[in-house]
Amino acid sequence: MALKRIWLIVFFISFGWGFAQPTEKSVNDLLQKAGNAFYQLDGVKSLELSKKALDQAKAINNKALVAQAYNMIGLNFDEFYDPVKGLKYYLRGLKYAEKSKNDTVQIWLCNNIGNFYSYRKNDLKNSIDYYKRGLYYAEKIKDSSEIMYAKLSIAGAYFGANKYRQGETYMRGISNFVIKKDDIEAKIHFYSMYGDYYSHLGNYTKAESFFDQAIQLGKKESGSLLDAYMIDVYSDYSSHFKRKKDFKNALFYADLHKSLKEKVYNEERTRKVKLAGSQLEIEDYQRQIDKIEDEKSQQSKDLKESKLIVLLFVIILFILLLLLFSLYRNSMFRDKTYRELQQAYAELQEAKEKADEASQLKTQFVSTISHELRTPLYGVVGITNIILDEHKELAHSPHLNSLKFSARYLLSLVNDLLQINKIEENKIVLENMIFNIPDEINTIVDSLDFIAKKNNNTLVKNIDPAIPEFLIGDKLRLSQVFMNLVSNALKFTKDGTVTVTAQLQEVVESRYFIHFSIADTGVGIAPEDQKKIFEKFVQIERKEGDYQGTGLGLSIVQKLVELFGSTIQLESEIGKGTTFSFTLAFDADEKKRIEIINNIDVDLSTVQVYRILVVEDNKINQIVTKKILESHHFKCTILDDGYAAIDLLEKEHFDLVLMDINMPIINGFETTKLIRKKGIETPVVALTAFDKQEITEQALSSGINDIIIKPFEPSKLFQVISTLIER
Ligand code: ADP
């Protein structure tokens, strides 16, 4: 006889069957109703309610309630339909109960599974195992009722296996509890089991007393689950009478057993329960199929997702590879660019070094050329002066004057050409000299007369008499400007007129603004060429053998005019002629003029005879210098070697030394240094063709007192000499 363990509140009545939203309470209600129906032997209803409870418990995902629903279903199958299927539901319930960790539900399920093994399978070992597991949970939660049920069940199992004494030990401990407890089921079980026990021991009187008590309780609720228990009680009681050989009573209780069994498990009830059971099974299968479908769709979804992930992974990998490749290429490109830059830098460095070297060479070249050209030109100018001096009748010789002027012009032109870089770097400073405009223009016009004649041109001078006689300014640069412009005008004009005009424009304070123009009636310059011609080395339509020019003239002119603080203007028309014009301001301070003239004259009036030592290796220059000095009453000794000069200075007294710098054996700087070393303090003046700026520092550090650049104005030389000697 098995105790069915369920959530049972007998006669529980509840209104309202449907629940809009499943809740714990709604599931509990359903389970209670299912339990009641089961108790009333209404398997169909109980199954229906259990199924509903199961659905709702699953919907709210309450594992303990799911376990209870499975327990209820299992009981219905076990009791009315198919015990093996019942076991299936119990086991399913037990899994949920374990997961929910609800000990009470685990106890019930262990009990019901134990029942299955004990009563359906006669499998003592398995049944005892499950009962004891139930007992373990019951003791764990210290639930006396559950402990009692578990022990009753264990005892029942032992009795079933004819192990009465073993079973009775479990009964003994709970007898008081059962008797006191108001639990008909437990009591029926307890009494009938003791009946069976004493019958087995041969104590028939005691046995019948227990059986009778059980039968008495069983009659209380006819038509309920108690009937199912009573079927077993009657069977056991019949067996007792058989054992006692009271066959009449044995038959009586066998009949009762049979009729009650037919009543409880009648065909109609079984059929209906079967139907409900199979419906439940179908739904259960459906649920499983749905679950499988769900799992399948989940799997295919997972598969899709994983496919997508793989695809994404591949794409990302591809992008990464691309990035890596582009990085690699970039770094290659960077390396290449870096190498190229390095190479370019190295080339630039090399080019710079070459440029520096070239510039160095250029500077050296400029210096050498200026020196080498100045030296012979000094000779030309000097010799011309000597000739003019010795042959007074030639003083008015235009040829000789042209020669002298050309030589001087050439010298300054050489200087300017070679110093064009200095002009551009604004390193040229205009000097102040006294000059006379008509003289300057006349000289230029005279010197260019032969070109004028060659081209059959008339040269007209137009000089404003209002211009002061003596002006102060850089007459050499002015001559240079005129020389260029007038010679160009004469070159580019045939059978025409070249007019040189100097017009006083205005006087502001002491400044005289003079407007100069050089006009010709020549070929003219096309408008598109008018800007170009001022650029360096530009010549428009130069015809071979036509004239010799460098293309530098106008750029020097433009720069020089700008140096004077003015700008050059050009008006020209093809075939009609060209006019270059510009306005320059000069000082004409009378006091200053007289002072300058006086300064020059002072030196020339000397009567004392001074001794000058000239150290110079160039024979022509020796003659020129000697001539200049002697013509002004200086006593002059000439030596061509520095060492000889030192020797002589040690022996004889000189008032001043004129020292050439560039000499073959020992140069002027070294010679002066040695002179100073010997303690000789005679003033030394460097007389050189070098650029003054280039040598000043070295000259002073060597002990040289002053520098005069060849060719020089004699007056300048005497001024320096007298200043130093007087000192
Ligand atoms: P160069 O005279 O040595 O050729 P310039 O710089 O003095 O160089 O002149 C540049 C060019 O300007 C000349 O080659 C010529 O074509 C043009 N030019 C200069 N002056 C005149 C002028 N008065 N009439 C016509 N063309 C001129």
Short mmCIF file of N, CA, C and O in Angstrom, two decimals, residues 183-189 191 211-221 226 230:
data_model
loop_
_atom_site.label_atom_id
_atom_site.label_comp_id
_atom_site.label_asym_id
_atom_site.label_seq_id
_atom_site.Cartn_x
_atom_site.Cartn_y
_atom_site.Cartn_z
N ASP A 183 -4.35 12.67 10.66
CA ASP A 183 -4.06 12.37 9.26
C ASP A 183 -4.58 10.97 8.96
O ASP A 183 -3.97 9.95 9.33
N ILE A 184 -5.79 10.93 8.32
CA ILE A 184 -6.47 9.64 8.08
C ILE A 184 -5.60 8.71 7.25
O ILE A 184 -5.45 7.53 7.57
N GLU A 185 -5.01 9.29 6.20
CA GLU A 185 -4.19 8.46 5.29
C GLU A 185 -3.10 7.74 6.07
O GLU A 185 -2.90 6.53 5.95
N ALA A 186 -2.34 8.60 6.85
CA ALA A 186 -1.23 8.06 7.60
C ALA A 186 -1.72 6.98 8.58
O ALA A 186 -1.11 5.93 8.73
N LYS A 187 -2.84 7.31 9.19
CA LYS A 187 -3.37 6.37 10.18
C LYS A 187 -3.77 5.06 9.53
O LYS A 187 -3.47 3.97 10.04
N ILE A 188 -4.52 5.13 8.38
CA ILE A 188 -4.93 3.90 7.67
C ILE A 188 -3.71 3.05 7.36
O ILE A 188 -3.68 1.85 7.62
N HIS A 189 -2.68 3.73 6.84
CA HIS A 189 -1.45 3.01 6.51
C HIS A 189 -0.86 2.36 7.75
O HIS A 189 -0.49 1.19 7.76
N TYR A 191 -2.16 1.63 10.76
CA TYR A 191 -2.92 0.52 11.38
C TYR A 191 -2.88 -0.72 10.52
O TYR A 191 -2.67 -1.84 11.01
N PHE A 211 -6.37 -3.99 11.92
CA PHE A 211 -7.09 -3.95 10.63
C PHE A 211 -8.44 -3.27 10.79
O PHE A 211 -8.82 -2.45 9.96
N ASP A 212 -9.14 -3.60 11.90
CA ASP A 212 -10.48 -3.04 12.09
C ASP A 212 -10.41 -1.51 12.23
O ASP A 212 -11.25 -0.79 11.67
N GLN A 213 -9.37 -1.06 12.95
CA GLN A 213 -9.22 0.41 13.10
C GLN A 213 -9.01 1.08 11.73
O GLN A 213 -9.59 2.12 11.44
N ALA A 214 -8.22 0.40 10.91
CA ALA A 214 -7.95 0.95 9.57
C ALA A 214 -9.24 0.98 8.75
O ALA A 214 -9.56 1.99 8.10
N ILE A 215 -9.99 -0.11 8.79
CA ILE A 215 -11.22 -0.20 8.00
C ILE A 215 -12.22 0.86 8.47
O ILE A 215 -12.88 1.52 7.67
N GLN A 216 -12.23 1.04 9.78
CA GLN A 216 -13.13 2.04 10.36
C GLN A 216 -12.82 3.44 9.77
O GLN A 216 -13.73 4.15 9.36
N LEU A 217 -11.53 3.79 9.70
CA LEU A 217 -11.11 5.12 9.16
C LEU A 217 -11.41 5.22 7.66
O LEU A 217 -11.85 6.26 7.17
N GLY A 218 -11.20 4.11 6.97
CA GLY A 218 -11.38 4.10 5.51
C GLY A 218 -12.80 4.36 5.10
O GLY A 218 -13.05 4.87 4.00
N LYS A 219 -13.73 4.00 5.96
CA LYS A 219 -15.14 4.18 5.59
C LYS A 219 -15.56 5.66 5.67
O LYS A 219 -16.61 6.03 5.19
N LYS A 220 -14.72 6.47 6.29
CA LYS A 220 -15.08 7.88 6.52
C LYS A 220 -15.30 8.66 5.23
O LYS A 220 -16.20 9.46 5.11
N GLU A 221 -14.43 8.43 4.25
CA GLU A 221 -14.58 9.20 3.00
C GLU A 221 -14.64 8.28 1.82
O GLU A 221 -13.66 8.09 1.10
N LEU A 226 -9.02 7.49 -0.46
CA LEU A 226 -8.98 6.51 0.63
C LEU A 226 -9.45 5.14 0.13
O LEU A 226 -8.97 4.12 0.59
N MET A 230 -7.93 1.58 0.63
CA MET A 230 -8.71 0.50 1.25
C MET A 230 -8.66 -0.78 0.43
O MET A 230 -8.78 -1.87 0.97
#
